[in-house]
Amino acid sequence: MMRLPSFTYLAPVSAADAVKLMADHGRDAMLVAGGTDLYPNMKRRQFEPKVLVGLRRIKELAGIGGTAATGITIGSGTTLTATSLHPEIARHYPALATAAGLVSTPQLRNMGTLGGNVCVDTRCNYYNQSYQWRKAVNFCMKKDGEICLVAPGSPRCWAVSSSDTAPVLWSLGATVRLLGPTGQRVVPISALYRDDGIEYLAKRPDELLTDIMLPPADGLRSAYLKLRRRGSFDFPVLGVAVALRMDGEVVREARIVLGAVASLPREAIDAGRLLSGQRLTPELIDDVASRGAGPSKPLDNTDLTHPYRKKMTRVFVRRALRAFAGLPSESEQA
Ligand SMILES: Cc1cc2nc3c(=O)[nH]c(=O)nc-3n(C[C@H](O)[C@H](O)[C@H](O)COP(=O)(O)OP(=O)(O)OC[C@H]3O[C@@H](n4cnc5c(N)ncnc54)[C@H](O)[C@@H]3O)c2cc1C
Ligand code: SF4
């Protein structure tokens, strides 16, 4: 049985106090929201904080405000269950409701938060293992070791961004509010991620993610498709988020963002551009699906084979776009 190491738990009641505590304790401290990813990682000694700054007592971090007409603000401490069941989100931003509702299991979605999902650690078959397992292979550079066991000649870590909601929020054009010791800033969520399996977030460790903001829905259609071995609770090994803004039957703006194929969500920019100003015809959809799979370059460090994950990228983009166009799915065609 894996046990938690000892640590000090601090429970501030305001976001400002949480930030102050993080600044006071520096690299010894970590933030914890629902703890559904952080505590298992501590049990495996992937994280070894001496101090945890708990966010659960901070009321200002939980809750959903606004409307689809004006834009919606979701507090980072809002649970995944509350996010997925919120009527305005389910109706106008269905990709987000789907992604939040597909994370893990009902129990973990009741504890896990949207902020924790946005900031969740990257994953790799050689890293998400017990301490003893990792020790037996002499560790790797993400924790306790020197080299990358997936690409031994590589100077960097290729652990995989495995959040379900991150690619969706990126495709929706979401922004995030970060509160740090010197004040707050708002950045596009696309600027929150770095292409590095270790330093995967472009925020300072003492910055608290307070809110996630969705722009007005205005002609938005969105979908999220997830590939995993067990439909009941696995992490994604591929996530495809598609968001279109429509003027009638014409696509005004399109974003296709791929999850779990790199150390950060990857936008298929060329595929999105192909759609702009066009009607969704079967020929265009095939073209966009092929182009959309271009940035999907999974490595052999998560579940299922990487050629299969690459192939399924094209299938998922095509499937999402055909559904938007009211065309039959591949199986109905056969
Ligand atoms: C069996 C199992 C299956 C899972 N399946 C999935 C899955 O299918 N898809 C998926 O996406 N995830 C999955 N997870 C991971 C996890 O449950 C979710 O990502 C969850 O949303 C994490 O939220 P949390 O509030 O529990 O975060 P925590 O575990 O509390 O924190 C996660 C990380 O985010 C940081 N953090 C949390 N809140 C903030 C904040 N407000 N500001 C700055 N940093 C913050 C923490 O410091 C930590 O680094 C799974 C976990 C388990 C154990
Ligand atoms: S990609 Fe390499 S360095 Fe990163 S966790 Fe996996 S084995 Fe370790």
Short mmCIF file of C-alpha atoms and ligand atoms in Angstrom, two decimals:
data_model
loop_
_atom_site.label_atom_id
_atom_site.label_comp_id
_atom_site.label_asym_id
_atom_site.label_seq_id
_atom_site.Cartn_x
_atom_site.Cartn_y
_atom_site.Cartn_z
CA MET A 1 0.00 0.00 0.00
CA MET A 2 1.34 3.43 -0.94
CA ARG A 3 1.14 6.02 1.81
CA LEU A 4 1.30 9.80 1.74
CA PRO A 5 4.49 11.30 3.16
CA SER A 6 4.04 13.79 6.01
CA PHE A 7 3.43 17.43 5.09
CA THR A 8 1.96 20.63 6.50
CA TYR A 9 -1.53 21.55 5.25
CA LEU A 10 -2.50 25.22 5.20
CA ALA A 11 -6.11 26.25 4.55
CA PRO A 12 -6.43 29.93 3.57
CA VAL A 13 -9.91 31.43 3.08
CA SER A 14 -9.00 34.00 0.41
CA ALA A 15 -7.16 33.85 -2.89
CA ALA A 16 -4.85 36.66 -1.75
CA ASP A 17 -3.85 34.66 1.35
CA ALA A 18 -3.21 31.55 -0.76
CA VAL A 19 -0.85 33.53 -2.99
CA LYS A 20 0.93 34.99 0.03
CA LEU A 21 1.43 31.54 1.54
CA MET A 22 2.83 30.27 -1.76
CA ALA A 23 5.27 33.18 -1.90
CA ASP A 24 6.28 32.65 1.75
CA HIS A 25 7.07 28.95 1.27
CA GLY A 26 8.61 29.13 -2.22
CA ARG A 27 9.58 25.87 -3.91
CA ASP A 28 8.64 23.84 -0.78
CA ALA A 29 4.93 24.51 -1.38
CA MET A 30 2.30 23.33 -3.85
CA LEU A 31 -1.34 24.28 -4.37
CA VAL A 32 -3.96 21.57 -3.95
CA ALA A 33 -7.57 21.83 -5.13
CA GLY A 34 -9.49 18.53 -5.33
CA GLY A 35 -6.26 16.56 -4.83
CA THR A 36 -7.35 13.85 -7.26
CA ASP A 37 -4.10 14.02 -9.22
CA LEU A 38 -1.79 15.59 -6.66
CA TYR A 39 -2.27 13.08 -3.81
CA PRO A 40 -1.64 9.97 -5.95
CA ASN A 41 1.47 11.72 -7.31
CA MET A 42 2.63 12.37 -3.74
CA LYS A 43 2.07 8.72 -2.84
CA ARG A 44 4.32 7.75 -5.75
CA ARG A 45 6.87 10.41 -4.66
CA GLN A 46 6.57 12.21 -8.00
CA PHE A 47 5.76 15.34 -5.95
CA GLU A 48 7.44 15.91 -2.57
CA PRO A 49 6.10 19.24 -1.25
CA LYS A 50 6.71 20.00 2.43
CA VAL A 51 3.69 22.36 2.47
CA LEU A 52 0.32 22.13 0.75
CA VAL A 53 -1.79 25.25 0.31
CA GLY A 54 -5.36 23.95 0.12
CA LEU A 55 -7.90 25.86 -1.98
CA ARG A 56 -11.12 24.17 -0.89
CA ARG A 57 -12.10 26.76 1.74
CA ILE A 58 -11.77 29.69 -0.67
CA LYS A 59 -15.38 30.47 -1.60
CA GLU A 60 -14.48 33.11 -4.23
CA LEU A 61 -12.85 30.40 -6.38
CA ALA A 62 -15.99 28.30 -6.84
CA GLY A 63 -18.98 29.10 -9.01
CA ILE A 64 -20.08 29.92 -12.54
CA GLY A 65 -21.31 33.36 -13.63
CA GLY A 66 -22.39 35.20 -16.78
CA THR A 67 -24.37 34.06 -19.79
CA ALA A 68 -23.64 32.69 -23.24
CA ALA A 69 -24.51 36.15 -24.65
CA THR A 70 -21.95 38.01 -22.52
CA GLY A 71 -19.43 35.23 -21.87
CA ILE A 72 -19.11 32.87 -18.91
CA THR A 73 -16.65 32.99 -16.01
CA ILE A 74 -15.89 29.74 -14.21
CA GLY A 75 -14.06 29.86 -10.87
CA SER A 76 -11.05 27.55 -10.88
CA GLY A 77 -12.41 25.70 -7.82
CA THR A 78 -15.64 24.72 -9.59
CA THR A 79 -15.91 20.95 -9.73
CA LEU A 80 -15.89 19.06 -13.01
CA THR A 81 -19.37 17.74 -12.20
CA ALA A 82 -20.74 21.27 -11.72
CA THR A 83 -19.07 22.38 -14.96
CA SER A 84 -20.44 19.49 -16.99
CA LEU A 85 -24.00 19.86 -15.64
CA HIS A 86 -24.29 23.65 -15.87
CA PRO A 87 -27.25 24.30 -18.24
CA GLU A 88 -25.73 27.30 -20.04
CA ILE A 89 -22.42 25.47 -20.59
CA ALA A 90 -24.12 22.25 -21.68
CA ARG A 91 -26.28 24.14 -24.18
CA HIS A 92 -23.86 26.68 -25.64
CA TYR A 93 -20.39 25.18 -25.01
CA PRO A 94 -21.20 21.44 -25.28
CA ALA A 95 -17.57 20.46 -25.91
CA LEU A 96 -16.62 21.72 -22.44
CA ALA A 97 -19.55 19.94 -20.77
CA THR A 98 -18.57 16.74 -22.62
CA ALA A 99 -14.87 16.97 -21.76
CA ALA A 100 -15.50 17.75 -18.07
CA GLY A 101 -18.02 14.88 -17.94
CA LEU A 102 -15.53 12.43 -19.45
CA VAL A 103 -12.72 13.03 -16.94
CA SER A 104 -12.05 10.00 -14.82
CA THR A 105 -14.97 8.72 -12.66
CA PRO A 106 -18.02 10.37 -11.02
CA GLN A 107 -16.32 10.35 -7.60
CA LEU A 108 -13.22 12.09 -8.94
CA ARG A 109 -15.31 14.57 -10.93
CA ASN A 110 -17.14 15.49 -7.71
CA MET A 111 -13.81 16.32 -6.06
CA GLY A 112 -11.69 17.36 -9.07
CA THR A 113 -11.84 20.98 -10.18
CA LEU A 114 -11.63 22.71 -13.53
CA GLY A 115 -8.54 24.64 -12.36
CA GLY A 116 -6.84 21.41 -11.32
CA ASN A 117 -7.67 19.88 -14.69
CA VAL A 118 -6.20 22.85 -16.56
CA CYS A 119 -3.00 22.62 -14.48
CA VAL A 120 -2.80 18.82 -14.22
CA ASP A 121 0.66 17.23 -14.54
CA THR A 122 1.86 15.71 -17.82
CA ARG A 123 1.97 11.91 -18.03
CA CYS A 124 4.31 9.17 -19.28
CA ASN A 125 4.46 5.37 -18.91
CA TYR A 126 7.92 5.70 -17.34
CA TYR A 127 6.85 8.35 -14.83
CA ASN A 128 3.34 7.44 -13.58
CA GLN A 129 4.69 4.49 -11.63
CA SER A 130 5.46 3.74 -8.00
CA TYR A 131 8.76 4.91 -6.50
CA GLN A 132 10.06 1.32 -6.50
CA TRP A 133 9.19 0.84 -10.19
CA ARG A 134 10.91 4.08 -11.15
CA LYS A 135 13.92 3.21 -9.01
CA ALA A 136 14.23 -0.19 -10.73
CA VAL A 137 14.72 1.56 -14.11
CA ASN A 138 17.03 4.17 -12.56
CA PHE A 139 14.43 6.95 -12.77
CA CYS A 140 14.15 9.53 -15.59
CA MET A 141 14.80 13.24 -15.91
CA LYS A 142 11.24 14.29 -14.98
CA LYS A 143 11.92 13.09 -11.43
CA ASP A 144 15.07 11.82 -9.71
CA GLY A 145 16.94 10.73 -12.89
CA GLU A 146 19.22 12.04 -15.60
CA ILE A 147 17.94 10.85 -18.97
CA CYS A 148 14.69 10.43 -20.86
CA LEU A 149 13.81 6.75 -21.11
CA VAL A 150 11.52 7.32 -24.13
CA ALA A 151 14.12 9.23 -26.16
CA PRO A 152 17.48 8.61 -24.41
CA GLY A 153 19.38 11.09 -26.60
CA SER A 154 16.89 13.88 -26.02
CA PRO A 155 17.74 16.90 -23.84
CA ARG A 156 14.07 17.35 -22.93
CA CYS A 157 11.14 15.43 -21.44
CA TRP A 158 8.29 14.39 -23.76
CA ALA A 159 5.64 13.62 -21.11
CA VAL A 160 2.15 14.10 -22.51
CA SER A 161 -0.41 16.81 -21.75
CA SER A 162 -3.37 14.63 -20.67
CA SER A 163 -6.03 17.13 -19.62
CA ASP A 164 -9.43 16.64 -21.22
CA THR A 165 -10.57 20.23 -20.81
CA ALA A 166 -7.35 22.04 -21.88
CA PRO A 167 -7.71 21.42 -25.65
CA VAL A 168 -11.41 22.27 -25.47
CA LEU A 169 -10.83 25.57 -23.63
CA TRP A 170 -8.11 26.42 -26.16
CA SER A 171 -10.47 25.71 -29.08
CA LEU A 172 -13.17 27.89 -27.47
CA GLY A 173 -10.76 30.83 -27.18
CA ALA A 174 -10.87 30.84 -23.36
CA THR A 175 -8.72 33.15 -21.25
CA VAL A 176 -7.48 32.56 -17.70
CA ARG A 177 -6.91 34.92 -14.78
CA LEU A 178 -3.73 34.37 -12.77
CA LEU A 179 -3.15 35.98 -9.39
CA GLY A 180 0.44 36.34 -8.17
CA PRO A 181 2.35 38.26 -5.50
CA THR A 182 2.61 41.30 -7.78
CA GLY A 183 -0.99 41.36 -8.99
CA GLN A 184 -3.20 39.67 -11.54
CA ARG A 185 -2.96 39.09 -15.28
CA VAL A 186 -5.28 37.64 -17.90
CA VAL A 187 -3.80 35.50 -20.68
CA PRO A 188 -5.24 33.33 -23.45
CA ILE A 189 -5.23 29.74 -22.30
CA SER A 190 -3.10 28.94 -25.36
CA ALA A 191 -0.33 30.98 -23.69
CA LEU A 192 -0.56 28.97 -20.44
CA TYR A 193 1.22 25.91 -21.85
CA ARG A 194 4.84 25.19 -22.79
CA ASP A 195 6.18 22.44 -25.03
CA ASP A 196 8.13 20.74 -22.25
CA GLY A 197 7.06 17.68 -20.26
CA ILE A 198 8.60 19.06 -17.04
CA GLU A 199 8.00 22.83 -17.21
CA TYR A 200 4.66 22.42 -18.96
CA LEU A 201 2.99 25.55 -17.55
CA ALA A 202 3.99 29.09 -18.49
CA LYS A 203 2.95 30.41 -15.10
CA ARG A 204 5.05 30.96 -12.01
CA PRO A 205 4.63 28.30 -9.29
CA ASP A 206 3.33 30.99 -6.89
CA GLU A 207 0.64 32.13 -9.32
CA LEU A 208 -2.89 30.95 -8.58
CA LEU A 209 -5.31 30.30 -11.43
CA THR A 210 -8.48 32.02 -10.21
CA ASP A 211 -10.89 32.04 -13.18
CA ILE A 212 -11.44 30.59 -16.62
CA MET A 213 -13.34 32.91 -18.97
CA LEU A 214 -15.31 31.77 -22.03
CA PRO A 215 -16.06 34.35 -24.74
CA PRO A 216 -19.68 34.96 -25.85
CA ALA A 217 -21.06 31.93 -27.67
CA ASP A 218 -22.19 33.92 -30.77
CA GLY A 219 -22.70 31.31 -33.52
CA LEU A 220 -20.52 28.75 -31.75
CA ARG A 221 -20.69 25.02 -32.36
CA SER A 222 -18.29 22.74 -30.52
CA ALA A 223 -17.51 19.08 -29.94
CA TYR A 224 -14.95 16.96 -28.07
CA LEU A 225 -14.03 13.37 -28.90
CA LYS A 226 -11.87 11.29 -26.59
CA LEU A 227 -9.89 8.11 -27.23
CA ARG A 228 -9.01 5.85 -24.28
CA ARG A 229 -8.84 2.13 -23.58
CA ARG A 230 -11.60 1.90 -20.93
CA GLY A 231 -14.60 4.17 -21.42
CA SER A 232 -15.25 4.13 -17.67
CA PHE A 233 -12.29 6.16 -16.38
CA ASP A 234 -9.06 6.33 -18.37
CA PHE A 235 -7.05 9.46 -19.20
CA PRO A 236 -7.24 10.47 -22.88
CA VAL A 237 -4.58 9.11 -25.23
CA LEU A 238 -6.08 11.38 -27.86
CA GLY A 239 -8.54 14.24 -27.47
CA VAL A 240 -9.92 16.20 -30.41
CA ALA A 241 -11.64 19.53 -29.74
CA VAL A 242 -13.38 21.30 -32.62
CA ALA A 243 -15.00 24.74 -32.32
CA LEU A 244 -16.62 26.58 -35.22
CA ARG A 245 -18.25 30.00 -35.33
CA MET A 246 -20.93 29.91 -37.99
CA ASP A 247 -22.68 32.59 -40.05
CA GLY A 248 -25.65 30.53 -41.12
CA GLU A 249 -24.11 27.64 -43.06
CA VAL A 250 -20.74 29.31 -43.58
CA VAL A 251 -17.85 28.84 -41.17
CA ARG A 252 -16.66 32.23 -39.96
CA GLU A 253 -13.85 30.99 -37.72
CA ALA A 254 -12.57 27.51 -36.80
CA ARG A 255 -10.21 26.04 -34.24
CA ILE A 256 -9.19 22.40 -34.04
CA VAL A 257 -7.04 21.54 -31.02
CA LEU A 258 -5.53 18.13 -30.28
CA GLY A 259 -4.93 16.79 -26.77
CA ALA A 260 -2.66 13.99 -25.52
CA VAL A 261 -0.39 14.00 -28.58
CA ALA A 262 2.37 16.30 -27.23
CA SER A 263 3.51 17.98 -24.03
CA LEU A 264 0.91 20.70 -24.63
CA PRO A 265 -2.39 20.88 -26.54
CA ARG A 266 -1.61 21.29 -30.26
CA GLU A 267 -3.69 23.54 -32.52
CA ALA A 268 -4.10 22.31 -36.10
CA ILE A 269 -3.83 25.83 -37.48
CA ASP A 270 -3.79 24.96 -41.21
CA ALA A 271 -6.87 22.78 -40.86
CA GLY A 272 -8.75 25.61 -39.11
CA ARG A 273 -7.78 28.07 -41.86
CA LEU A 274 -9.06 25.71 -44.55
CA LEU A 275 -12.52 25.90 -43.00
CA SER A 276 -12.79 29.68 -42.74
CA GLY A 277 -15.34 31.20 -45.13
CA GLN A 278 -16.43 27.76 -46.39
CA ARG A 279 -19.51 25.54 -46.26
CA LEU A 280 -19.03 22.08 -44.70
CA THR A 281 -19.02 19.77 -47.74
CA PRO A 282 -17.93 16.11 -47.55
CA GLU A 283 -14.87 16.87 -49.73
CA LEU A 284 -13.76 19.80 -47.60
CA ILE A 285 -14.25 17.76 -44.42
CA ASP A 286 -11.99 14.97 -45.76
CA ASP A 287 -9.33 17.51 -46.65
CA VAL A 288 -9.53 19.23 -43.26
CA ALA A 289 -9.41 15.88 -41.43
CA SER A 290 -6.16 14.91 -43.22
CA ARG A 291 -4.66 18.34 -42.55
CA GLY A 292 -5.90 18.24 -38.93
CA ALA A 293 -3.94 15.06 -38.24
CA GLY A 294 -0.68 16.76 -39.33
CA PRO A 295 0.32 18.19 -35.93
CA SER A 296 -0.59 14.92 -34.19
CA LYS A 297 2.80 13.36 -33.44
CA PRO A 298 2.27 11.05 -30.46
CA LEU A 299 5.26 9.18 -29.01
CA ASP A 300 5.29 5.66 -27.63
CA ASN A 301 4.90 6.72 -23.97
CA THR A 302 1.19 6.35 -23.21
CA ASP A 303 -1.46 3.70 -23.73
CA LEU A 304 -2.38 2.34 -27.21
CA THR A 305 0.08 2.44 -30.13
CA HIS A 306 1.19 5.81 -31.43
CA PRO A 307 0.42 5.04 -35.13
CA TYR A 308 -3.14 4.17 -34.07
CA ARG A 309 -3.49 7.38 -32.07
CA LYS A 310 -2.26 9.36 -35.09
CA LYS A 311 -4.69 7.57 -37.40
CA MET A 312 -7.60 8.20 -35.04
CA THR A 313 -6.89 11.95 -35.10
CA ARG A 314 -8.05 12.11 -38.71
CA VAL A 315 -11.06 9.91 -37.93
CA PHE A 316 -12.13 12.09 -34.98
CA VAL A 317 -11.78 15.42 -36.83
CA ARG A 318 -13.82 13.99 -39.71
CA ARG A 319 -16.42 12.56 -37.33
CA ALA A 320 -16.91 15.87 -35.50
CA LEU A 321 -17.22 17.91 -38.70
CA ARG A 322 -19.61 15.46 -40.37
CA ALA A 323 -21.87 15.65 -37.32
CA PHE A 324 -21.87 19.48 -37.54
CA ALA A 325 -22.80 19.22 -41.23
CA GLY A 326 -25.60 16.75 -40.51
CA LEU A 327 -23.85 14.08 -42.60
CA PRO A 328 -24.01 10.39 -41.61
CA SER A 329 -21.10 9.04 -39.57
CA GLU A 330 -18.61 6.56 -41.14
CA SER A 331 -20.46 3.51 -39.76
CA GLU A 332 -23.81 4.72 -41.16
CA GLN A 333 -22.14 5.16 -44.57
CA ALA A 334 -20.81 1.61 -44.71
C1 LIG B 1 -7.84 7.19 -11.74
C2 LIG B 1 -7.70 8.59 -12.26
C3 LIG B 1 -8.21 8.85 -13.53
C4 LIG B 1 -8.09 10.14 -14.07
N1 LIG B 1 -8.60 10.39 -15.31
C5 LIG B 1 -8.49 11.61 -15.87
C6 LIG B 1 -9.01 11.86 -17.17
O1 LIG B 1 -9.62 10.99 -17.79
N2 LIG B 1 -8.83 13.10 -17.70
C7 LIG B 1 -8.19 14.10 -17.03
O2 LIG B 1 -8.07 15.21 -17.58
N3 LIG B 1 -7.71 13.90 -15.77
C8 LIG B 1 -7.85 12.69 -15.17
N4 LIG B 1 -7.37 12.47 -13.89
C9 LIG B 1 -6.63 13.52 -13.20
C10 LIG B 1 -7.46 14.41 -12.25
O3 LIG B 1 -8.43 13.68 -11.56
C11 LIG B 1 -8.15 15.55 -13.02
O4 LIG B 1 -7.24 16.14 -13.92
C12 LIG B 1 -8.70 16.62 -12.06
O5 LIG B 1 -9.43 17.58 -12.80
C13 LIG B 1 -7.62 17.36 -11.29
O6 LIG B 1 -8.28 18.36 -10.53
P1 LIG B 1 -7.99 18.52 -8.96
O7 LIG B 1 -8.82 19.66 -8.49
O8 LIG B 1 -8.19 17.24 -8.24
O9 LIG B 1 -6.45 18.92 -9.02
P2 LIG B 1 -5.31 18.63 -7.94
O10 LIG B 1 -4.97 17.19 -7.92
O11 LIG B 1 -5.65 19.29 -6.65
O12 LIG B 1 -4.13 19.48 -8.62
C14 LIG B 1 -3.60 19.15 -9.88
C15 LIG B 1 -2.49 20.14 -10.23
O13 LIG B 1 -3.03 21.44 -10.46
C16 LIG B 1 -2.48 22.40 -9.56
N5 LIG B 1 -3.59 23.30 -9.24
C17 LIG B 1 -4.82 22.93 -8.80
N6 LIG B 1 -5.62 24.02 -8.71
C18 LIG B 1 -4.88 25.09 -9.09
C19 LIG B 1 -5.13 26.48 -9.22
N7 LIG B 1 -6.33 27.00 -8.93
N8 LIG B 1 -4.12 27.29 -9.63
C20 LIG B 1 -2.90 26.78 -9.93
N9 LIG B 1 -2.60 25.47 -9.83
C21 LIG B 1 -3.57 24.63 -9.43
C22 LIG B 1 -1.95 21.60 -8.39
O14 LIG B 1 -0.88 22.30 -7.74
C23 LIG B 1 -1.47 20.34 -9.09
O15 LIG B 1 -0.21 20.57 -9.68
C24 LIG B 1 -7.47 11.18 -13.32
C25 LIG B 1 -6.97 10.89 -12.05
C26 LIG B 1 -7.10 9.62 -11.53
C27 LIG B 1 -6.57 9.36 -10.14
S1 SF4 B 2 9.23 11.54 -21.55
FE1 SF4 B 2 11.23 10.81 -20.83
S2 SF4 B 2 11.85 12.24 -19.20
FE2 SF4 B 2 9.69 12.57 -19.61
S3 SF4 B 2 8.62 11.33 -18.09
FE3 SF4 B 2 8.83 10.05 -19.95
S4 SF4 B 2 10.77 8.95 -19.71
FE4 SF4 B 2 10.73 10.59 -18.22
#
